[in-house]
mmCIF file of C-alpha atoms and ligand atoms in Angstrom:
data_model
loop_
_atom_site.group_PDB
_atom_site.id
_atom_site.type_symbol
_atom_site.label_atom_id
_atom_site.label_comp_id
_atom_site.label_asym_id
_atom_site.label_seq_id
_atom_site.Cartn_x
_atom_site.Cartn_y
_atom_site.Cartn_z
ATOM 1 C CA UNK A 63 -59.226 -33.739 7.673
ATOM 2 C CA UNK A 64 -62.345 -31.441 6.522
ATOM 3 C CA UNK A 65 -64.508 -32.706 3.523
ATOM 4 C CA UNK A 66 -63.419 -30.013 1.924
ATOM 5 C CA UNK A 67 -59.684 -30.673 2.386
ATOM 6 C CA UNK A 68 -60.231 -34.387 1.094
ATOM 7 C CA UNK A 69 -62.411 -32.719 -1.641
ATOM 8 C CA UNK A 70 -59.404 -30.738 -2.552
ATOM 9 C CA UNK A 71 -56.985 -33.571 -2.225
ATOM 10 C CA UNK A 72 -59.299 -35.746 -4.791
ATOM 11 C CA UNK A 73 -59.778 -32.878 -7.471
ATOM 12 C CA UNK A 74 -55.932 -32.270 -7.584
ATOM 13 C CA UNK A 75 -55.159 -35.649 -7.877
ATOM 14 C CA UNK A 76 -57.898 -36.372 -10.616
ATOM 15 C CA UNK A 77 -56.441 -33.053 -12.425
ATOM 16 C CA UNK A 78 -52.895 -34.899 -11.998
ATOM 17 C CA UNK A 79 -53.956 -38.449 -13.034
ATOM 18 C CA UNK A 80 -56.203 -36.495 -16.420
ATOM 19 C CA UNK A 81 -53.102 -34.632 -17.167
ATOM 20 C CA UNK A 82 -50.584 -37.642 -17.128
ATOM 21 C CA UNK A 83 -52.786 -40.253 -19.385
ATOM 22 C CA UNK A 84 -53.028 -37.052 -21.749
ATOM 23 C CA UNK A 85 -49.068 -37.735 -21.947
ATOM 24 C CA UNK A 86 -48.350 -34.576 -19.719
ATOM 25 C CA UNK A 87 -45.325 -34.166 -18.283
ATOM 26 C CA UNK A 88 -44.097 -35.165 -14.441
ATOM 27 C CA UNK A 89 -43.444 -31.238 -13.687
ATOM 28 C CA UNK A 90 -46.433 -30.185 -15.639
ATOM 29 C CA UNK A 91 -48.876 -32.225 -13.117
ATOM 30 C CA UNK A 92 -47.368 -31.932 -10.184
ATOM 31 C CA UNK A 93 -47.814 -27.925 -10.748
ATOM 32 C CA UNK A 94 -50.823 -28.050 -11.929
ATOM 33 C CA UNK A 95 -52.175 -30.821 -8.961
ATOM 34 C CA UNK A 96 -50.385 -28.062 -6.326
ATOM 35 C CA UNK A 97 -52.363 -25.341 -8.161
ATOM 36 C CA UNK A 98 -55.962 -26.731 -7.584
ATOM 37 C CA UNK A 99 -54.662 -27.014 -3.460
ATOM 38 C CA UNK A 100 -53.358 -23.195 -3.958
ATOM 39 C CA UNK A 101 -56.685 -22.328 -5.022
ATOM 40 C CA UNK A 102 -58.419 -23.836 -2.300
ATOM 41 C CA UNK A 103 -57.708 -21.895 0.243
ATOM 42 C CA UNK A 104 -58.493 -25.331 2.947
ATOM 43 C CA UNK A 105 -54.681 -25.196 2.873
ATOM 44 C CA UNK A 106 -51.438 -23.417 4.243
ATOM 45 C CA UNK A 107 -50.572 -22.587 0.703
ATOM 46 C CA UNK A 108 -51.851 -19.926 -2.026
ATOM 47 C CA UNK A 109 -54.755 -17.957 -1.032
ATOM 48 C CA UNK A 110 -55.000 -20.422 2.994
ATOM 49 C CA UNK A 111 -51.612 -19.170 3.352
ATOM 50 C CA UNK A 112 -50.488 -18.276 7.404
ATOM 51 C CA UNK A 113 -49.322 -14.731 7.458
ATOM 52 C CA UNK A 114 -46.241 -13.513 9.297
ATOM 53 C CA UNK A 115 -46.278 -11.644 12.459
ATOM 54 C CA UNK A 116 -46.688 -8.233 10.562
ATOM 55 C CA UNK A 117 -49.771 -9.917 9.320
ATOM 56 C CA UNK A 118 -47.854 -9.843 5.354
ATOM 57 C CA UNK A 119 -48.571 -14.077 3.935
ATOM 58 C CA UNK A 120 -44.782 -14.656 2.387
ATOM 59 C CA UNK A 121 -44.867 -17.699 0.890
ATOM 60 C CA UNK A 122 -42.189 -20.136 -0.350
ATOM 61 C CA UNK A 123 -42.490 -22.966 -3.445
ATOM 62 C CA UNK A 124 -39.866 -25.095 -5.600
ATOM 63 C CA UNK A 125 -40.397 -27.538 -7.880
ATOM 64 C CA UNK A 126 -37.497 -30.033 -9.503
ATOM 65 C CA UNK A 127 -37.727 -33.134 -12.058
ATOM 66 C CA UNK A 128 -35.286 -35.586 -11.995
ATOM 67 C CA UNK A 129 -33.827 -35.841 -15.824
ATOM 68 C CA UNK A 130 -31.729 -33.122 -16.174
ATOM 69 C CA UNK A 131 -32.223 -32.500 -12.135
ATOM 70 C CA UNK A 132 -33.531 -28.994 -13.493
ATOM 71 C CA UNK A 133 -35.277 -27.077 -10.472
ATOM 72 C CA UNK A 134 -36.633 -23.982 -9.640
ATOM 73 C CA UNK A 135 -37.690 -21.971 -6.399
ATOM 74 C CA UNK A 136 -39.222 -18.756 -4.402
ATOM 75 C CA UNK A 137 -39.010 -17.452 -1.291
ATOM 76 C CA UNK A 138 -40.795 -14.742 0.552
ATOM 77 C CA UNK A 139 -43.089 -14.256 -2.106
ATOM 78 C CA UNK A 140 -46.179 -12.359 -1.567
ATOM 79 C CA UNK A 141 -48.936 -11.273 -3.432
ATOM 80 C CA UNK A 142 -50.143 -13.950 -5.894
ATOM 81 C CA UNK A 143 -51.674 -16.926 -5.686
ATOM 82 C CA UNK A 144 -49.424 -19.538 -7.310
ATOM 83 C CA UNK A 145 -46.351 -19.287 -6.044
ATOM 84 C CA UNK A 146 -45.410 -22.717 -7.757
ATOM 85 C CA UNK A 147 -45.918 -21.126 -10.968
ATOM 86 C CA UNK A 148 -43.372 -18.418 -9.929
ATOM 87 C CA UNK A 149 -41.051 -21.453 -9.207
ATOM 88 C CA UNK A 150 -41.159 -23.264 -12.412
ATOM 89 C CA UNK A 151 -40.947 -20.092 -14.455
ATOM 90 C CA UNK A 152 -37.471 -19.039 -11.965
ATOM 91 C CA UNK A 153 -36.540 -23.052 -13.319
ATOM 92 C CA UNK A 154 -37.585 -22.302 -17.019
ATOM 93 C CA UNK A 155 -36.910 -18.891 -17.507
ATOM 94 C CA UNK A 156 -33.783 -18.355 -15.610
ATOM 95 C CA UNK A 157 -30.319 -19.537 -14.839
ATOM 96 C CA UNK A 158 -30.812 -19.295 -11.179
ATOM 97 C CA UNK A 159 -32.463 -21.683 -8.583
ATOM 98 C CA UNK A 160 -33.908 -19.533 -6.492
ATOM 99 C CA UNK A 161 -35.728 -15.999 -5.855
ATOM 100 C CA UNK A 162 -36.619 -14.264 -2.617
ATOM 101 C CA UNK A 163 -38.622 -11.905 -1.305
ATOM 102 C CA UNK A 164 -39.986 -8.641 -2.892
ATOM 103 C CA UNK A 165 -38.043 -9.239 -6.381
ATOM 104 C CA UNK A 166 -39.468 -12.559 -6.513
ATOM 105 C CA UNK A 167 -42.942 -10.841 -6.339
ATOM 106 C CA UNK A 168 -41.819 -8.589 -8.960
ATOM 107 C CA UNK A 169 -40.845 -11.364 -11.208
ATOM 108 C CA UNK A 170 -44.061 -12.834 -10.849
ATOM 109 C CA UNK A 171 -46.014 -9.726 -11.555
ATOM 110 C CA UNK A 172 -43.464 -9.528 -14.833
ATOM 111 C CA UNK A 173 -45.041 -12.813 -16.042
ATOM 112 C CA UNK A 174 -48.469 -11.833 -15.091
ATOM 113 C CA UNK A 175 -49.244 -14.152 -12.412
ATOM 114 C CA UNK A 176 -52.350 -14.037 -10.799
ATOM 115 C CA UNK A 177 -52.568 -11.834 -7.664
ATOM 116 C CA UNK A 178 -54.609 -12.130 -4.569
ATOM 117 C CA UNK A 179 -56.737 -9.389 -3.606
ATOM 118 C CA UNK A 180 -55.436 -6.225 -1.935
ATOM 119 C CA UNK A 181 -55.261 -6.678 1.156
ATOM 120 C CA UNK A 182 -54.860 -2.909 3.083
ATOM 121 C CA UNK A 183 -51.306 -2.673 5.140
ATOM 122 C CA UNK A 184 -52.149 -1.280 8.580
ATOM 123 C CA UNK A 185 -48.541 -2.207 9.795
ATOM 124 C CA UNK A 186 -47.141 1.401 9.985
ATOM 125 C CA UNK A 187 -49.491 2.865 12.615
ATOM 126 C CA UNK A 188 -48.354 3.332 15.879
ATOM 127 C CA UNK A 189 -50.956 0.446 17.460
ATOM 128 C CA UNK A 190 -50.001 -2.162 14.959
ATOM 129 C CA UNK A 191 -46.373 -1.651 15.686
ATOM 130 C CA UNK A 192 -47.138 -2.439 19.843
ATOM 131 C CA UNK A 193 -48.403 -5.546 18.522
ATOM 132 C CA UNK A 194 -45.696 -6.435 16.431
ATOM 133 C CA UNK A 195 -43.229 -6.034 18.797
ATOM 134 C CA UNK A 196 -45.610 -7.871 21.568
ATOM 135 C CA UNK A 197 -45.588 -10.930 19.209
ATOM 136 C CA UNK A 198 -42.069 -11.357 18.324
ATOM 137 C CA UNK A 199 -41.621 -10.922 21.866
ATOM 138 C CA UNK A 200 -43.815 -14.015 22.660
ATOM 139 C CA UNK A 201 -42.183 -15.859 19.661
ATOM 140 C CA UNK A 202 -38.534 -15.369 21.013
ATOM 141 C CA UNK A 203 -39.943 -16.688 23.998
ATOM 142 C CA UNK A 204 -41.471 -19.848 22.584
ATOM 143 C CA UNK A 205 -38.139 -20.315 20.408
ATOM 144 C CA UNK A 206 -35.867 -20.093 23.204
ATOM 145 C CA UNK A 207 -38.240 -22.736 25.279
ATOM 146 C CA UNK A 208 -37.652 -24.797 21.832
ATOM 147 C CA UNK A 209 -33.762 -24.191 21.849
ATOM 148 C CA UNK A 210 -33.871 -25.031 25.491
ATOM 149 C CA UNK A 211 -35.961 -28.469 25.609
ATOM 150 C CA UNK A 212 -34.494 -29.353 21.897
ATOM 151 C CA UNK A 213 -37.799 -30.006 20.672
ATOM 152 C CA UNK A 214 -39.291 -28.989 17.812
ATOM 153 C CA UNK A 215 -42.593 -28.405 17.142
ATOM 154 C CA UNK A 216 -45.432 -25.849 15.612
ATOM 155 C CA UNK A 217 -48.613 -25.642 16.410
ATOM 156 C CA UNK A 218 -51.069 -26.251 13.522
ATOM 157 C CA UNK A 219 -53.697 -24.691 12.800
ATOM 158 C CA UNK A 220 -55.006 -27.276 11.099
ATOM 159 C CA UNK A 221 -53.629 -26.436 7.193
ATOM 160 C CA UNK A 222 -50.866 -27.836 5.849
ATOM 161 C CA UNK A 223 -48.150 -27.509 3.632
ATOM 162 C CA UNK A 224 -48.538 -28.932 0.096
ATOM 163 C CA UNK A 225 -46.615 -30.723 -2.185
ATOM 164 C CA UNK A 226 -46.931 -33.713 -5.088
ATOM 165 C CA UNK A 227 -45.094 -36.505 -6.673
ATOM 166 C CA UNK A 228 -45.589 -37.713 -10.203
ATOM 167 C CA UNK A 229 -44.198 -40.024 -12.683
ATOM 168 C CA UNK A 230 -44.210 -39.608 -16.059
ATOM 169 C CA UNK A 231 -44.986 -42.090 -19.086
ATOM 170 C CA UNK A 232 -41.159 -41.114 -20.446
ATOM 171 C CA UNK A 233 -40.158 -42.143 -16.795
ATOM 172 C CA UNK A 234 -39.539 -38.503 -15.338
ATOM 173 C CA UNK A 235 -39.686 -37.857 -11.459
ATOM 174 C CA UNK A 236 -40.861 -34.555 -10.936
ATOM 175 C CA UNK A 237 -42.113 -33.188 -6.745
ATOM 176 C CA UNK A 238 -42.993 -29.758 -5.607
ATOM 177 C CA UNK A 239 -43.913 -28.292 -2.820
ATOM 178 C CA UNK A 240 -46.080 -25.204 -1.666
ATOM 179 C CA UNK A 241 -46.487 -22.989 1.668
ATOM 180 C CA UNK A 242 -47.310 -20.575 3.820
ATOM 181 C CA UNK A 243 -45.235 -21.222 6.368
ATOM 182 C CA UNK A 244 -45.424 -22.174 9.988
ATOM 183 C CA UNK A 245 -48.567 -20.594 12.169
ATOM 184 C CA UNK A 246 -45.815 -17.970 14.369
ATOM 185 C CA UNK A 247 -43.087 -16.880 12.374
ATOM 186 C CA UNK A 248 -41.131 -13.503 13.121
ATOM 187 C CA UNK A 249 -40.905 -11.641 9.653
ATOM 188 C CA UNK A 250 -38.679 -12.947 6.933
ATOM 189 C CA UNK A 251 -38.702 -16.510 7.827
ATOM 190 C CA UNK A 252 -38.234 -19.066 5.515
ATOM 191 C CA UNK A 253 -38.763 -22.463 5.714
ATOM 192 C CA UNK A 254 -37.386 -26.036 4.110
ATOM 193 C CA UNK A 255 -40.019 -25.897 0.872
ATOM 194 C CA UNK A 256 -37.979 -23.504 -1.079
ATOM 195 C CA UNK A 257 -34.300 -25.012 0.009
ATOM 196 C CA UNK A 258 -33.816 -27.816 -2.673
ATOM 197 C CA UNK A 259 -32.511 -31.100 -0.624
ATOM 198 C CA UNK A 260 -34.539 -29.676 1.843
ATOM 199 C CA UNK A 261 -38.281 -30.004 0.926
ATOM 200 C CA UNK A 262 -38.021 -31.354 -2.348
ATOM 201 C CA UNK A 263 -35.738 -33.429 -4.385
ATOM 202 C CA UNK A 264 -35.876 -35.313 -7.358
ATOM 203 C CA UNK A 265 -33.999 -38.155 -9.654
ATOM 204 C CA UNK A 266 -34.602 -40.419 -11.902
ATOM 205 C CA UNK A 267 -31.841 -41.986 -10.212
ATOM 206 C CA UNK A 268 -33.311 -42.282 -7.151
ATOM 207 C CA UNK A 269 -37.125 -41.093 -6.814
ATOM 208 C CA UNK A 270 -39.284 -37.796 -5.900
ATOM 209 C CA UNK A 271 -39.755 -36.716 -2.800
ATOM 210 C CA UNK A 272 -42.028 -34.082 -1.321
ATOM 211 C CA UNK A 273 -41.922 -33.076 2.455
ATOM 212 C CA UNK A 274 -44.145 -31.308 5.353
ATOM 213 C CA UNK A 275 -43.776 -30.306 8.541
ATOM 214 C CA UNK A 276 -41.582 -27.926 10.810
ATOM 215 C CA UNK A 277 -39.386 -26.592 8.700
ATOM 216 C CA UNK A 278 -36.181 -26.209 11.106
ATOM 217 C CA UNK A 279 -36.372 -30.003 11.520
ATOM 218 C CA UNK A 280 -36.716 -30.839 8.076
ATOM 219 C CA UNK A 281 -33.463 -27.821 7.033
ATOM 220 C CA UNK A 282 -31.166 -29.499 9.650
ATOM 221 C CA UNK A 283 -31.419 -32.875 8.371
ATOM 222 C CA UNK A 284 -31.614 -31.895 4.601
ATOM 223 C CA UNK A 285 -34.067 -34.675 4.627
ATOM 224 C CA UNK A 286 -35.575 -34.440 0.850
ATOM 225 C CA UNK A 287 -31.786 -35.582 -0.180
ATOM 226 C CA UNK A 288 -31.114 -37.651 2.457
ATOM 227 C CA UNK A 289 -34.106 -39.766 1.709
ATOM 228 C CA UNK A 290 -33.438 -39.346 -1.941
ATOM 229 C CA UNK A 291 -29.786 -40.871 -1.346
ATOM 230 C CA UNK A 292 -31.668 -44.210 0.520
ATOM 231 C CA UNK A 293 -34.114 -44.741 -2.439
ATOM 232 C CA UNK A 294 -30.854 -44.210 -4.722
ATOM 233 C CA UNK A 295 -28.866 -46.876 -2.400
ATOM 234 C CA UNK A 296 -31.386 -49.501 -3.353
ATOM 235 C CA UNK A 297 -33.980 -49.072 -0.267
ATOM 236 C CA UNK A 298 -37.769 -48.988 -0.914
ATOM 237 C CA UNK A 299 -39.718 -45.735 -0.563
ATOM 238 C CA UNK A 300 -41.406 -46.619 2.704
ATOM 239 C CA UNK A 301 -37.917 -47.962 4.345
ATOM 240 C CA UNK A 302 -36.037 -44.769 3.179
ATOM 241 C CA UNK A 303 -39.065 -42.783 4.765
ATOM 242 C CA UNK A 304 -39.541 -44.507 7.940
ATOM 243 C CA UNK A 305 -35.722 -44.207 8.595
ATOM 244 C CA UNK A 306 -35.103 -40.578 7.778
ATOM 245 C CA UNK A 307 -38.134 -39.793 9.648
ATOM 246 C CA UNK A 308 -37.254 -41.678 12.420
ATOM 247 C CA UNK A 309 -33.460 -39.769 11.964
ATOM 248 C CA UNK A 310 -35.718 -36.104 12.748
ATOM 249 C CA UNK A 311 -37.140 -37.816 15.675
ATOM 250 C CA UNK A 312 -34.235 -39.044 17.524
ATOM 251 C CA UNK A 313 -31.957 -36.703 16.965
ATOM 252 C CA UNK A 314 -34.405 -33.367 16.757
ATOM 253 C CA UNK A 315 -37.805 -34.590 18.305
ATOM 254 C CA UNK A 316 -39.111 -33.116 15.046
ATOM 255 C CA UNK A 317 -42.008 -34.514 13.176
ATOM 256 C CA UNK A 318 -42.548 -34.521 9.860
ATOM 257 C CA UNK A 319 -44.783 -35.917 6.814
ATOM 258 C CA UNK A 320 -43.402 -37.213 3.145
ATOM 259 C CA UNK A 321 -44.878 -38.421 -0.240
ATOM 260 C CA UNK A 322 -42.114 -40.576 -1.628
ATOM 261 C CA UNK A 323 -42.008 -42.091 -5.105
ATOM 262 C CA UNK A 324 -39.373 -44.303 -7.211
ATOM 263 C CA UNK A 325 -38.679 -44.554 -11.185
ATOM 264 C CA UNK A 326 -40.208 -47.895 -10.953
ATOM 265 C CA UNK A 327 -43.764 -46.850 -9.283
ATOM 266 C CA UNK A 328 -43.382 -47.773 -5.729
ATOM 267 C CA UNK A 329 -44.244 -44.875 -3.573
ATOM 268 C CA UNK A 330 -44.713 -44.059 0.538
ATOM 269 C CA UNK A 331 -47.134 -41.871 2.257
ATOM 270 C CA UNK A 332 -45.389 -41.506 5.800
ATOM 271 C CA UNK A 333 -45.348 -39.517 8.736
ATOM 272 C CA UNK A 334 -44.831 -39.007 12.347
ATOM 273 C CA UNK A 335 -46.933 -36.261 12.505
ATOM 274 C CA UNK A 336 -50.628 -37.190 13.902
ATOM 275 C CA UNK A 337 -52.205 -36.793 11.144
ATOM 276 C CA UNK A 338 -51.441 -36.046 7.161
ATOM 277 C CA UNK A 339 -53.974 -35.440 4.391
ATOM 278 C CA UNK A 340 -53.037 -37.100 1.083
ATOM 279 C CA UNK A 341 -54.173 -39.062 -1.393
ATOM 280 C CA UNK A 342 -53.314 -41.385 -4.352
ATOM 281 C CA UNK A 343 -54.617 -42.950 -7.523
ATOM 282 C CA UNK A 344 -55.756 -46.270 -7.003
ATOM 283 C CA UNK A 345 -55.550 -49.161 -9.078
ATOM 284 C CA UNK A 346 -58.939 -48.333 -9.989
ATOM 285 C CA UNK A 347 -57.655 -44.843 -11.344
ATOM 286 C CA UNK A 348 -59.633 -42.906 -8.979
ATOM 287 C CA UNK A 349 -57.823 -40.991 -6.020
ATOM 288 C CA UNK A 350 -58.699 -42.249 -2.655
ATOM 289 C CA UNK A 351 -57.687 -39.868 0.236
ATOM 290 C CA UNK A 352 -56.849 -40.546 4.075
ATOM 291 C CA UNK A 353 -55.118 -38.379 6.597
ATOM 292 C CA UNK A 354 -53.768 -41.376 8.398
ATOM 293 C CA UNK A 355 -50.979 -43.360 6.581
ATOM 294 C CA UNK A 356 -48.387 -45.593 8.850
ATOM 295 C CA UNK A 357 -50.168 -47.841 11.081
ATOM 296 C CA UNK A 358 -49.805 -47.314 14.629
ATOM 297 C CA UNK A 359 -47.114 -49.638 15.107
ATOM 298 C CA UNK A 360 -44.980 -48.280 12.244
ATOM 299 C CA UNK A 361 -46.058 -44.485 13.506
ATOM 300 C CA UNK A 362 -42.088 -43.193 14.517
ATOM 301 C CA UNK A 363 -43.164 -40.295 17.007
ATOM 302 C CA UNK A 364 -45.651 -38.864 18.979
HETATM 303 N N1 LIG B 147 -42.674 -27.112 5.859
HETATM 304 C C1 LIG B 147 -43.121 -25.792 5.768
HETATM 305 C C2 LIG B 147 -42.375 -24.850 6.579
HETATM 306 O O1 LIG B 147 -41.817 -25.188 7.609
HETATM 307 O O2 LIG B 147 -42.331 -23.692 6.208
#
């Protein structure tokens, strides 16, 4: 963890904790917490975002609160800044879940959403297209070692996904999420964060959940739900963590990281990854941040 990251990490969650004793809603502070990390840039989300082999960032977000189980989501979006923004206006403004790619963008420009700078596309000369094809070449390669050995893993590059959890003073669940992806990813891919189920998921039946980590694992076990399903079943944050992460392990040797919350206040920070920056309000009311959660004997993988 950088200072800066852990800077970051504090000044979203003081924005969050301001926010929710001015009454603010669950949905409104976890987007505006994921903002301030967006902004950064010290993250794999907003303006840190990876960029695709073709060198384009696409970037995925959803959001979701768990009283009328509204949610909202985008996909390959490039171009702007917030793309959890564009997700809770797809959730407020539309009938639909979820918006991909280049009409995504378009609905984000339509609302005026902040764009990053112009950044010139050198993908069409002849040089640039060598390259491309050299890399997906080396990713197929890398993929098919994955699909061979069964494990699942990305390299990191040291920024991360985020995401949030928040409960409101009406007793609303809210979690979103926020990326740029994976550090090698052919063109086009998307990852768990926009997939409702998959990176996020929230009930006020159950809790909020908000996930990181390699998002084939975290797709093939549809873990958001899964661990949403515990919590609803009457288990406590950290057991419904610990076992659904422990699930990606065995039967994926995927890692992964969660923020986990319930209607009644519990929550969980876990994961098997090494290491995972996040933070919470403490007692005290101010946010205290580590990037080391489980202790080593409850740490599932390595
Ligand atoms: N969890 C982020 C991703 O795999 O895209």
């Amino acid at each position: 963890m950088t200072v800066a990251q852990a800077a970051c990490v504090e000044a979203a969650l003081a924005e969050g904790h301001r926010l929710l004793m001015a009454g603010a809603s669950a949905l409104s502070v976890v987007e505006e917490a994921i903002r301030v990390l967006e902004d950064s840039g010290h993250f794999n989300a907003g303006r840190g975002s990876n960029r695709q082999l073709d060198g384009v960032r696409r970037m995925d977000a959803s959001i979701m609160e768990g009283c009328e189980l509204k949610a909202g989501a985008v996909a390959s979006i490039e171009r702007i800044i917030h793309p959890i923004t564009a997700a809770r206006l797809v959730m407020e403004k539309t009938a639909h879940v979820l918006l991909v790619g280049q009409s995504a963008s378009r609905f984000a420009d339509y609302f005026g959403l902040e764009r990053a700078p112009r950044v010139k596309r050198t993908a069409g000369s002849q040089a640039n297209q060598l390259k491309l094809r050299a890399g997906v070449r080396r990713t197929l390669r890398l993929h098919r070692a994955m699909m061979q050995t069964g494990r699942l893993r990305a390299r990191s590059l040291g920024k991360e996904t985020v995401g949030a959890v928040a409960l409101d003073l009406s007793g609303t669940v809210a979690a979103g999420a926020s990326t740029g992806g994976v550090d090698v990813m052919l063109p086009g891919r998307v990852g768990d964060t926009p997939l409702i189920g998959c990176g996020v998921y929230a009930d006020n039946e159950a809790g909020a959940v908000s996930m990181t980590g390699l998002g084939e694992s975290i797709i093939r076990v549809a873990v958001a739900k899964e661990i949403s399903d515990l919590l609803a079943s009457g288990l406590s944050p950290a057991v419904s963590a610990n076992q659904v992460l422990r699930k990606v392990a065995e039967r994926l040797r995927g890692a992964a990281g969660v923020l986990v919350l319930s209607p009644d206040g519990r929550f969980a920070i876990r994961h098997s990854t090494p290491h995972m920056v996040a933070g919470v309000i403490g007692r005290d009311g101010r946010p205290h941040t580590q990037d080391r959660f489980a202790s080593p004997r409850e740490r599932l993988i390595q």
